[in-house]
PDB file of C-alpha atoms in Angstrom:
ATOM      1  CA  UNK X   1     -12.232  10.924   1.194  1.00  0.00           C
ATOM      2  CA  UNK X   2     -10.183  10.446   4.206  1.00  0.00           C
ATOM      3  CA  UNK X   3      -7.098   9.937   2.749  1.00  0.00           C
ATOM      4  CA  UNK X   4      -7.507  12.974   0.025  1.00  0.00           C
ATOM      5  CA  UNK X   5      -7.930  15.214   2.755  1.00  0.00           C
ATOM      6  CA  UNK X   6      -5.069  14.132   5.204  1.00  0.00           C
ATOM      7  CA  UNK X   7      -3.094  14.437   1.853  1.00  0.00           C
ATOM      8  CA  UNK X   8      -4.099  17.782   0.918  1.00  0.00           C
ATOM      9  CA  UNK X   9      -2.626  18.860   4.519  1.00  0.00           C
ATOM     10  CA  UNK X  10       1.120  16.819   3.561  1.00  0.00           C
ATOM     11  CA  UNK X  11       0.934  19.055   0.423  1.00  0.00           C
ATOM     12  CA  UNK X  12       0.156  22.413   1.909  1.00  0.00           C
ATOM     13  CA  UNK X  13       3.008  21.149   5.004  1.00  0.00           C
ATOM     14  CA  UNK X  14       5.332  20.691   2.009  1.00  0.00           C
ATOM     15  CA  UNK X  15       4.740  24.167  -0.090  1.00  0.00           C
ATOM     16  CA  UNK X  16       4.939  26.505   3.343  1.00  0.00           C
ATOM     17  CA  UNK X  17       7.479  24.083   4.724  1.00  0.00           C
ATOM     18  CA  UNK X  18       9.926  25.123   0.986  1.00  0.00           C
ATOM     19  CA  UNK X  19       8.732  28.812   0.938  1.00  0.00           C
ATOM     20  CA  UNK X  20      10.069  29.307   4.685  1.00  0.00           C
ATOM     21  CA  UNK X  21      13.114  27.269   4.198  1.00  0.00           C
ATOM     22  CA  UNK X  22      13.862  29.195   1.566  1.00  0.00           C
ATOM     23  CA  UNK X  23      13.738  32.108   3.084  1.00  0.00           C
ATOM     24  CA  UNK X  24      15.548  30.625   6.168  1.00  0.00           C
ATOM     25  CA  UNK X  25      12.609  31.226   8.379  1.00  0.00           C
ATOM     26  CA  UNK X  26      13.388  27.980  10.506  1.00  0.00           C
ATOM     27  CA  UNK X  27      10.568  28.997  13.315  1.00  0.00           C
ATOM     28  CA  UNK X  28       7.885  29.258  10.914  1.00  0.00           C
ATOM     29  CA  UNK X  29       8.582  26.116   9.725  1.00  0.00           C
ATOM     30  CA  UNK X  30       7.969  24.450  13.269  1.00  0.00           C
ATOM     31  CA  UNK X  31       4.933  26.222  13.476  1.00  0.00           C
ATOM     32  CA  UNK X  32       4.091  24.966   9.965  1.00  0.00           C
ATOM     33  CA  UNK X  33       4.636  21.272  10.810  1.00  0.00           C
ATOM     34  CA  UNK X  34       3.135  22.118  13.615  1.00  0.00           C
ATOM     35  CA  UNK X  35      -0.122  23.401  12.376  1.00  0.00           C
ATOM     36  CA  UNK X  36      -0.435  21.276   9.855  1.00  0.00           C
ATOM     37  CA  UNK X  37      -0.229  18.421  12.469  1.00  0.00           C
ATOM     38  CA  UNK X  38      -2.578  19.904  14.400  1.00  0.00           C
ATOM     39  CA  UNK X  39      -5.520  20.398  10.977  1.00  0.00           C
ATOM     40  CA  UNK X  40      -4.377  16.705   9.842  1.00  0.00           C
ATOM     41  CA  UNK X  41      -5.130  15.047  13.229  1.00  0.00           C
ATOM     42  CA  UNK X  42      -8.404  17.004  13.270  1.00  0.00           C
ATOM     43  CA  UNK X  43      -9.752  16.219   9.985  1.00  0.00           C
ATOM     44  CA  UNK X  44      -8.464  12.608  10.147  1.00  0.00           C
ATOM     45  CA  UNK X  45     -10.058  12.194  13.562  1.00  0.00           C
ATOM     46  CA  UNK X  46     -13.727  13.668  12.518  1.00  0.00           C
ATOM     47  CA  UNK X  47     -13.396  12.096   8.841  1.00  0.00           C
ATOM     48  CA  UNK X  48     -12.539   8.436  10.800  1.00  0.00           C
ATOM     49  CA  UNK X  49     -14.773   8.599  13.406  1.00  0.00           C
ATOM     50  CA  UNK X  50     -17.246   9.399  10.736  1.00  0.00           C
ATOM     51  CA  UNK X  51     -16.560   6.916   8.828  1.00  0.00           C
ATOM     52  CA  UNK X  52     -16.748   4.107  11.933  1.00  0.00           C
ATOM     53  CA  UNK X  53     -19.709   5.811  13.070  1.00  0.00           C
ATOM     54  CA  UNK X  54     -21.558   5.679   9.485  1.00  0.00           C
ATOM     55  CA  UNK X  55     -19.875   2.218   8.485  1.00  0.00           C
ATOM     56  CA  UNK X  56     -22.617   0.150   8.709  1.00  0.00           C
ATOM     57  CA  UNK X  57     -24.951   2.249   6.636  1.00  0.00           C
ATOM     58  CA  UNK X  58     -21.557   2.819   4.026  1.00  0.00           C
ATOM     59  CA  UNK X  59     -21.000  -1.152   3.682  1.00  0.00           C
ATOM     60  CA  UNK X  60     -24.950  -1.454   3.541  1.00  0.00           C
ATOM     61  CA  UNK X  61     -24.991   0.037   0.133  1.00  0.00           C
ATOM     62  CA  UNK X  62     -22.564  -3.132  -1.108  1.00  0.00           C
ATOM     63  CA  UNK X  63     -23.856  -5.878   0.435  1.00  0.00           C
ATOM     64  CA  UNK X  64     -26.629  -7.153   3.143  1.00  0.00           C
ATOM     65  CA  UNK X  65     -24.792 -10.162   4.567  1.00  0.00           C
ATOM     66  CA  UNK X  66     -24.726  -9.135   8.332  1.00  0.00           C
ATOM     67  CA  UNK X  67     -21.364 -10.983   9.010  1.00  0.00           C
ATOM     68  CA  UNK X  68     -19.821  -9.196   5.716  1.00  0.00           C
ATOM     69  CA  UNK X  69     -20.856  -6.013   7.174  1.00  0.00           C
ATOM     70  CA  UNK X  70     -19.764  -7.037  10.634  1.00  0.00           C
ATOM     71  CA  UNK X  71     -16.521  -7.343   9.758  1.00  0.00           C
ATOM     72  CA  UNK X  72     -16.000  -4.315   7.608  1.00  0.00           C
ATOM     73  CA  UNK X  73     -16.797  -2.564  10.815  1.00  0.00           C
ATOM     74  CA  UNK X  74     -13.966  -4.296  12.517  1.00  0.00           C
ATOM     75  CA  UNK X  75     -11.662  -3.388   9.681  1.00  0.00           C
ATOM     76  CA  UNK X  76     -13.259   0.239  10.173  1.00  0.00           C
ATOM     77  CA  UNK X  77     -12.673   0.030  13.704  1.00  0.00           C
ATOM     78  CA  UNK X  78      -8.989  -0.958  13.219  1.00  0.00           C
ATOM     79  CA  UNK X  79      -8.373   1.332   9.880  1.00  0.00           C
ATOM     80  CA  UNK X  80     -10.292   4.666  10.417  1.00  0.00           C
ATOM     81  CA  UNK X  81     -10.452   5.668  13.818  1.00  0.00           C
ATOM     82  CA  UNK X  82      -6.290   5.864  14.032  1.00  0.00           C
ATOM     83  CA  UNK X  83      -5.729   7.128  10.948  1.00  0.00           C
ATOM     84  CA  UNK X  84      -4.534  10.108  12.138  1.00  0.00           C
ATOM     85  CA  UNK X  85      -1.375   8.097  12.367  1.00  0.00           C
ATOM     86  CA  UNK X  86      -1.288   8.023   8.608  1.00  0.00           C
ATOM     87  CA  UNK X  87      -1.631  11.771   8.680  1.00  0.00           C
ATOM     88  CA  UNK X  88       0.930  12.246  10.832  1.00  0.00           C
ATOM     89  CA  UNK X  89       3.473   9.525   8.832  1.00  0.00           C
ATOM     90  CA  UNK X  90       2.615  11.605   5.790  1.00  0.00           C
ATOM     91  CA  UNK X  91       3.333  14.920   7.295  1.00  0.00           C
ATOM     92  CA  UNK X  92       7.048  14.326   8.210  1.00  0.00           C
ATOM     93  CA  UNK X  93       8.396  13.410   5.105  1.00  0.00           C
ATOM     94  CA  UNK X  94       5.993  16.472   3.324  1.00  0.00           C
ATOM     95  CA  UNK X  95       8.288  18.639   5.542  1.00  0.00           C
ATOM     96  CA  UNK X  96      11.412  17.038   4.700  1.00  0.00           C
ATOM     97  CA  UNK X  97      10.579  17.117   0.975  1.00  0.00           C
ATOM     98  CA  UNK X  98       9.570  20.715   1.284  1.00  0.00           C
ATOM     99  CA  UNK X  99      13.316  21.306   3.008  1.00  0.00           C
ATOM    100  CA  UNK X 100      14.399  20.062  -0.344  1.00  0.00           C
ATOM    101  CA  UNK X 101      15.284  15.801   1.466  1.00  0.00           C
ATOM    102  CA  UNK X 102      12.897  13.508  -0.864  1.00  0.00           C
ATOM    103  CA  UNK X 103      15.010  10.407  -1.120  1.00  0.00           C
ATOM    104  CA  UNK X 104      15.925   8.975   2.566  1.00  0.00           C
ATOM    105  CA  UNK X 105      11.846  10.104   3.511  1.00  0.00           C
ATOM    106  CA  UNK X 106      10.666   7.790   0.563  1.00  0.00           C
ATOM    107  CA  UNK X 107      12.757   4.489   1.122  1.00  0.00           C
ATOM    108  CA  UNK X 108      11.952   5.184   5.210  1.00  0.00           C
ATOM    109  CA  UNK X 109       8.184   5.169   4.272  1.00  0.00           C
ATOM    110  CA  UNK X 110       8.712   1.881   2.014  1.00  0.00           C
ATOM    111  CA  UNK X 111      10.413   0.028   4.616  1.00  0.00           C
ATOM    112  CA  UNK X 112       8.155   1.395   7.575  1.00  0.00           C
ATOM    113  CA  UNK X 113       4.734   0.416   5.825  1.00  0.00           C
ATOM    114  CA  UNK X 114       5.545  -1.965   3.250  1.00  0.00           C
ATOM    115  CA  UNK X 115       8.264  -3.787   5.314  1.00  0.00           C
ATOM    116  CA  UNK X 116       6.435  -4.021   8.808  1.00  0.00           C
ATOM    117  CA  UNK X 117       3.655  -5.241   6.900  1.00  0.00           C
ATOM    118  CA  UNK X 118       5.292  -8.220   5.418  1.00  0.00           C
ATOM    119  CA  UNK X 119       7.458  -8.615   8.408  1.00  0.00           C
ATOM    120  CA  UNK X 120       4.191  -8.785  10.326  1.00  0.00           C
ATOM    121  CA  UNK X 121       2.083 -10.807   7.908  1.00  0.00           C
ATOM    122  CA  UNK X 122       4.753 -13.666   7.760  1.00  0.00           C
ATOM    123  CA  UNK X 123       6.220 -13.363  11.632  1.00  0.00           C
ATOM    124  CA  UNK X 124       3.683 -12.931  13.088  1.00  0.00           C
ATOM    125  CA  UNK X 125       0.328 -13.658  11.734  1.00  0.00           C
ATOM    126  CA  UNK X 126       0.280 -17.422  11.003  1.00  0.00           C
ATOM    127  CA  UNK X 127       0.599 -17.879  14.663  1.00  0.00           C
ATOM    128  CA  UNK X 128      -2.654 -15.656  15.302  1.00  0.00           C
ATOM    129  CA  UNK X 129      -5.009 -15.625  12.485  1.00  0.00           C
ATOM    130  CA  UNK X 130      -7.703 -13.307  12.626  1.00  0.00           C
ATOM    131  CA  UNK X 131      -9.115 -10.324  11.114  1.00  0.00           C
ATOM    132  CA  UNK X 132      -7.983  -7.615  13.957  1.00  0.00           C
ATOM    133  CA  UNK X 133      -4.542  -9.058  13.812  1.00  0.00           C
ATOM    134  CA  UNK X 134      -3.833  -8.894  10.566  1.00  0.00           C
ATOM    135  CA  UNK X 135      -5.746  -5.037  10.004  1.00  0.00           C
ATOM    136  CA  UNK X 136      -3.666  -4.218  12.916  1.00  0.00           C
ATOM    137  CA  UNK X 137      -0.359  -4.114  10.894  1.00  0.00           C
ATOM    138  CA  UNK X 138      -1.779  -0.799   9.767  1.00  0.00           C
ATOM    139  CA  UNK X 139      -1.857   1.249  12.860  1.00  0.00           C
ATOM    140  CA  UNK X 140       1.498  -0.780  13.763  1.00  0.00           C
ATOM    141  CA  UNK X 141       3.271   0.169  10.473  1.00  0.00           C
ATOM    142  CA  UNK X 142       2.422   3.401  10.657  1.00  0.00           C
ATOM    143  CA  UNK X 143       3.829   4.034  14.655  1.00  0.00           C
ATOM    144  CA  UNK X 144       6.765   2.293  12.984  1.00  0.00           C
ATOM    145  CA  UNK X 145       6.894   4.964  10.081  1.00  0.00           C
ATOM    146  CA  UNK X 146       6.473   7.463  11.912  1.00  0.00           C
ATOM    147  CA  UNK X 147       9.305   6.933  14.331  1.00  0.00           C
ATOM    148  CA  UNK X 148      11.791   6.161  11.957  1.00  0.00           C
ATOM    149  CA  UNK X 149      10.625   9.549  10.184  1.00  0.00           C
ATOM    150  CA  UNK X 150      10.965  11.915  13.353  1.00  0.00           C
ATOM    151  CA  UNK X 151      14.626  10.389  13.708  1.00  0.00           C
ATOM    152  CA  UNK X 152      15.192  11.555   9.837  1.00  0.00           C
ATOM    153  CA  UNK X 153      13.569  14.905  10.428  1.00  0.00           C
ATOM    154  CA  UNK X 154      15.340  15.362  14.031  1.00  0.00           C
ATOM    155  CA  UNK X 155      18.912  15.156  11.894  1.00  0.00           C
ATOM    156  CA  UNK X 156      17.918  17.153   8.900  1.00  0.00           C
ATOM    157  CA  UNK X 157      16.670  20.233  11.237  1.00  0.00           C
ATOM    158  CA  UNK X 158      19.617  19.721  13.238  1.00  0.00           C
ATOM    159  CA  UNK X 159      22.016  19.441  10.384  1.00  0.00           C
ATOM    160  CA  UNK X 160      19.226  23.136   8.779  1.00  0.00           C
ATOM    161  CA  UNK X 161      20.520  24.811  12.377  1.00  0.00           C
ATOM    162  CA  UNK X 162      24.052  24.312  12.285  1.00  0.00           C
ATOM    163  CA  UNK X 163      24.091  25.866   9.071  1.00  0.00           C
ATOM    164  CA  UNK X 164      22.470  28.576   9.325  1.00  0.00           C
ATOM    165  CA  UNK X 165      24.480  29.352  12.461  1.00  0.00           C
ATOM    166  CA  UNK X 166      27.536  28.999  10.065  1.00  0.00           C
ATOM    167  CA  UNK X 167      26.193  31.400   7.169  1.00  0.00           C
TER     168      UNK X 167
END
């Protein structure tokens, strides 16, 4: 449920994000991203929390063991409550595929989750095995995702402006 709903907001970023860049409307596409930041943060934060708040109840249904249930909350604790993050990792690239950029977005996301996860699981992990550091790569891998995102979107809008200051 929580990550239908942040991804419902990356699609609706992405359609008003190509129906104003298409019409060169480059303000209303900040405002999109903007929004849309704004509604995913929101939902993700009410939707996690929820989902922290409720976890014990939620991981009741599958199992009794207190210490199983103990730490699905941690993983809860660690997963849900940021996962506005996520939201916000998905949102960037929505806007750059809705300005018509789809390829650099995709193999930034790979190598920001996928490749700070590995990098984390086999760097840094043997040294400090538990549960919280290893469910901490998420949060981590999406700050990393994120950043490396903004730098792609900072260059495409920049490289959007010049043009249409040349047309």
């Amino acid at each position: 449920f929580l990550y239908v709903s942040v991804n419902a907001v990356t699609q609706a970023c992405m359609s008003f994000t190509s129906q104003n860049y298409s019409v060169g409307k480059q303000k209303r596409m900040d405002r999109v991203l903007a929004d849309c930041m704004i509604l995913s943060a929101g939902v993700s934060a009410v939707l996690g929390v929820g989902a922290y708040v409720f976890g014990s109840q939620v991981l009741g249904i599958y199992t009794s063991d207190a210490e199983v249930i103990k730490c699905g909350m941690e993983i809860l604790s660690i997963t849900t409550v940021p996962y506005f993050l996520c939201g916000i990792m998905d949102l960037i690239p929505g806007a750059l595929r809705g300005m018509g950029h789809s390829a650099v977005p995709m193999v930034l996301s790979v190598i920001g989750t996928v490749g700070t996860r590995i990098v984390w699981i086999y760097g840094f992990f043997p040294h400090h095995r538990s549960l919280f550091f290893l469910f901490i790569s998420y949060p981590g891998s999406w700050i990393a995702t994120i950043l490396m995102q903004a730098v792609c979107f900072w260059f495409v809008r920049k490289r959007y402006g010049m043009q249409k200051a040349a047309a």
